[in-house]
Coordinates of C-alpha atoms in Angstrom, one line a residue:
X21 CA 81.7 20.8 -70.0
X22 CA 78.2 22.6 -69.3
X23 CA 77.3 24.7 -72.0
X24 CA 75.2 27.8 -71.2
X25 CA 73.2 29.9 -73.8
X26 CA 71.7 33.4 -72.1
X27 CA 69.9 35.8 -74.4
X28 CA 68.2 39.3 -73.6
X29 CA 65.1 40.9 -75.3
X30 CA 63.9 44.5 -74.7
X31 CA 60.3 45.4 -74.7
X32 CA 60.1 49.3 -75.2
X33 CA 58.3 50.8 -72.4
X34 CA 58.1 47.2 -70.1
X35 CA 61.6 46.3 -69.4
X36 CA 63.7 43.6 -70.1
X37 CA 63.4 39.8 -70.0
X38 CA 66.9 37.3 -70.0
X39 CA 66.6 33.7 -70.9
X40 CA 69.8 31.2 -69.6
X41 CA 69.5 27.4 -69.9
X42 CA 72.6 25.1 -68.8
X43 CA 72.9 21.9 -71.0
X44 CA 75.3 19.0 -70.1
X45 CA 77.6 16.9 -72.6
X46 CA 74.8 15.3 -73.6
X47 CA 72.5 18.4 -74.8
X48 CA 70.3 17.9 -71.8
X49 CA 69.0 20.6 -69.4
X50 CA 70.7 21.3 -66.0
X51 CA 68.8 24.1 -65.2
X52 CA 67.2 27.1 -66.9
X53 CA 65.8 30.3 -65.3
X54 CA 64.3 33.9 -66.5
X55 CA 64.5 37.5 -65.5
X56 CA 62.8 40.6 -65.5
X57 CA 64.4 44.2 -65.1
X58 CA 61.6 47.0 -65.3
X59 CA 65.0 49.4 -66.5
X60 CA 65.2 49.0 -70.6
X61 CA 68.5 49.5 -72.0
X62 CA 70.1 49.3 -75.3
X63 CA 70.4 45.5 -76.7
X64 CA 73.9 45.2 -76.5
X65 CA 73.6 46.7 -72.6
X66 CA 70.8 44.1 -72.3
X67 CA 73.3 41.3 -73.6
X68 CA 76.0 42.4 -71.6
X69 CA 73.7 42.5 -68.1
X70 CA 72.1 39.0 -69.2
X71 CA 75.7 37.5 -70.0
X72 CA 76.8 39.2 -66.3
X73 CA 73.2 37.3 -64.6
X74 CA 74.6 33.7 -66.4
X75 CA 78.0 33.9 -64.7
X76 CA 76.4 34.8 -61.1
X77 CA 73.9 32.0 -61.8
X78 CA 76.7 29.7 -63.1
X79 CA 78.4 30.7 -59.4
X80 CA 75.6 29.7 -57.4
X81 CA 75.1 26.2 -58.9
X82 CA 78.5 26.1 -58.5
X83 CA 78.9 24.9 -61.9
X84 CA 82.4 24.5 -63.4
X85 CA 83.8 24.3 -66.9
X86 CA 81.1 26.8 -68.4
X87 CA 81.0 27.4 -72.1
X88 CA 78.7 30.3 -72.2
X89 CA 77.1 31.3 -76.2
X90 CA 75.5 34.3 -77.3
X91 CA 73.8 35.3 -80.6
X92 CA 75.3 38.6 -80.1
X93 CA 78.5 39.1 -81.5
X94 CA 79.0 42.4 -80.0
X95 CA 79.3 40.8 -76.7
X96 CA 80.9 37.9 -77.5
X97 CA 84.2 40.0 -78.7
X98 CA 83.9 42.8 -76.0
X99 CA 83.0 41.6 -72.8
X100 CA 84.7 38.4 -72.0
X101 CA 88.0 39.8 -70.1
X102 CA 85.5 41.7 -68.5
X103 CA 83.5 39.3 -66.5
X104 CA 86.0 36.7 -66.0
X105 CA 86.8 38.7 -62.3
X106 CA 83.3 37.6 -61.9
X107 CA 83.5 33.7 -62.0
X108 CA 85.1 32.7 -58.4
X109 CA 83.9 29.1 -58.8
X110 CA 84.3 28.3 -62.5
X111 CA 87.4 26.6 -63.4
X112 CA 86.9 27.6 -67.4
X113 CA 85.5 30.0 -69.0
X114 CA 84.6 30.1 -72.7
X115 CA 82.6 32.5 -74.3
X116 CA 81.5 31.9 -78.4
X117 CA 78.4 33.5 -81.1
X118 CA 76.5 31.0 -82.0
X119 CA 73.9 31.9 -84.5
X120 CA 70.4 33.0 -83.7
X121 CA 69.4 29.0 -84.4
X122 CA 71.5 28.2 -82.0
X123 CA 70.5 30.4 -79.2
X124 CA 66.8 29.3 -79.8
X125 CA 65.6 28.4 -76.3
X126 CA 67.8 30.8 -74.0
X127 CA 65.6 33.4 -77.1
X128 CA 62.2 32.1 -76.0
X129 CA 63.2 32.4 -72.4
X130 CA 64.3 36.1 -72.8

């Protein structure tokens, strides 16, 4: 199981930033990236879009087995049946809050 934590931030008048790091079994880094979008949006928009960037970034590794955490709760209950059209090379698909502690590095990334 890879476990993926992705986290958004919005900085009024810049943009927004996403944070994603992949973790194996083991709690130790596969991969991580960042993002800028020069649109701003509201933070649960910004958590959705940054939750939709992990799965295509999931793709492209061709990772499989993804358990994908958010700090936002919003997302984690609304979004899920959503995106799981989106992951063509991920056998499972998990998606859990975690709190804010928990989300720490994908945070600084964002």
């Amino acid at each position: 199981m890879i476990n993926a934590n992705f986290d958004a931030s919005i900085k009024i008048g810049k943009g927004m930033g996403f944070g994603l790091v992949f973790r194996n079994h083991k709690g130790e880094v596969l991969a991580s990236a960042t993002r800028l979008e020069d649109q701003c949006y509201s933070p649960q928009i910004a958590e959705y879009l940054a939750f939709k960037w992990s799965i295509q970034m999931a793709n492209q590794l061709l990772l499989q087995n993804v358990f994908f955490e958010t700090d936002c709760r919003e997302i984690a209950n609304a979004i899920l049946q959503d995106c799981r059209d989106m992951t063509t090379h991920i056998d499972t698909v998990a998606l859990v809050h975690t709190k804010k502690i928990g989300n720490i590095v994908a945070d600084s990334l964002a």
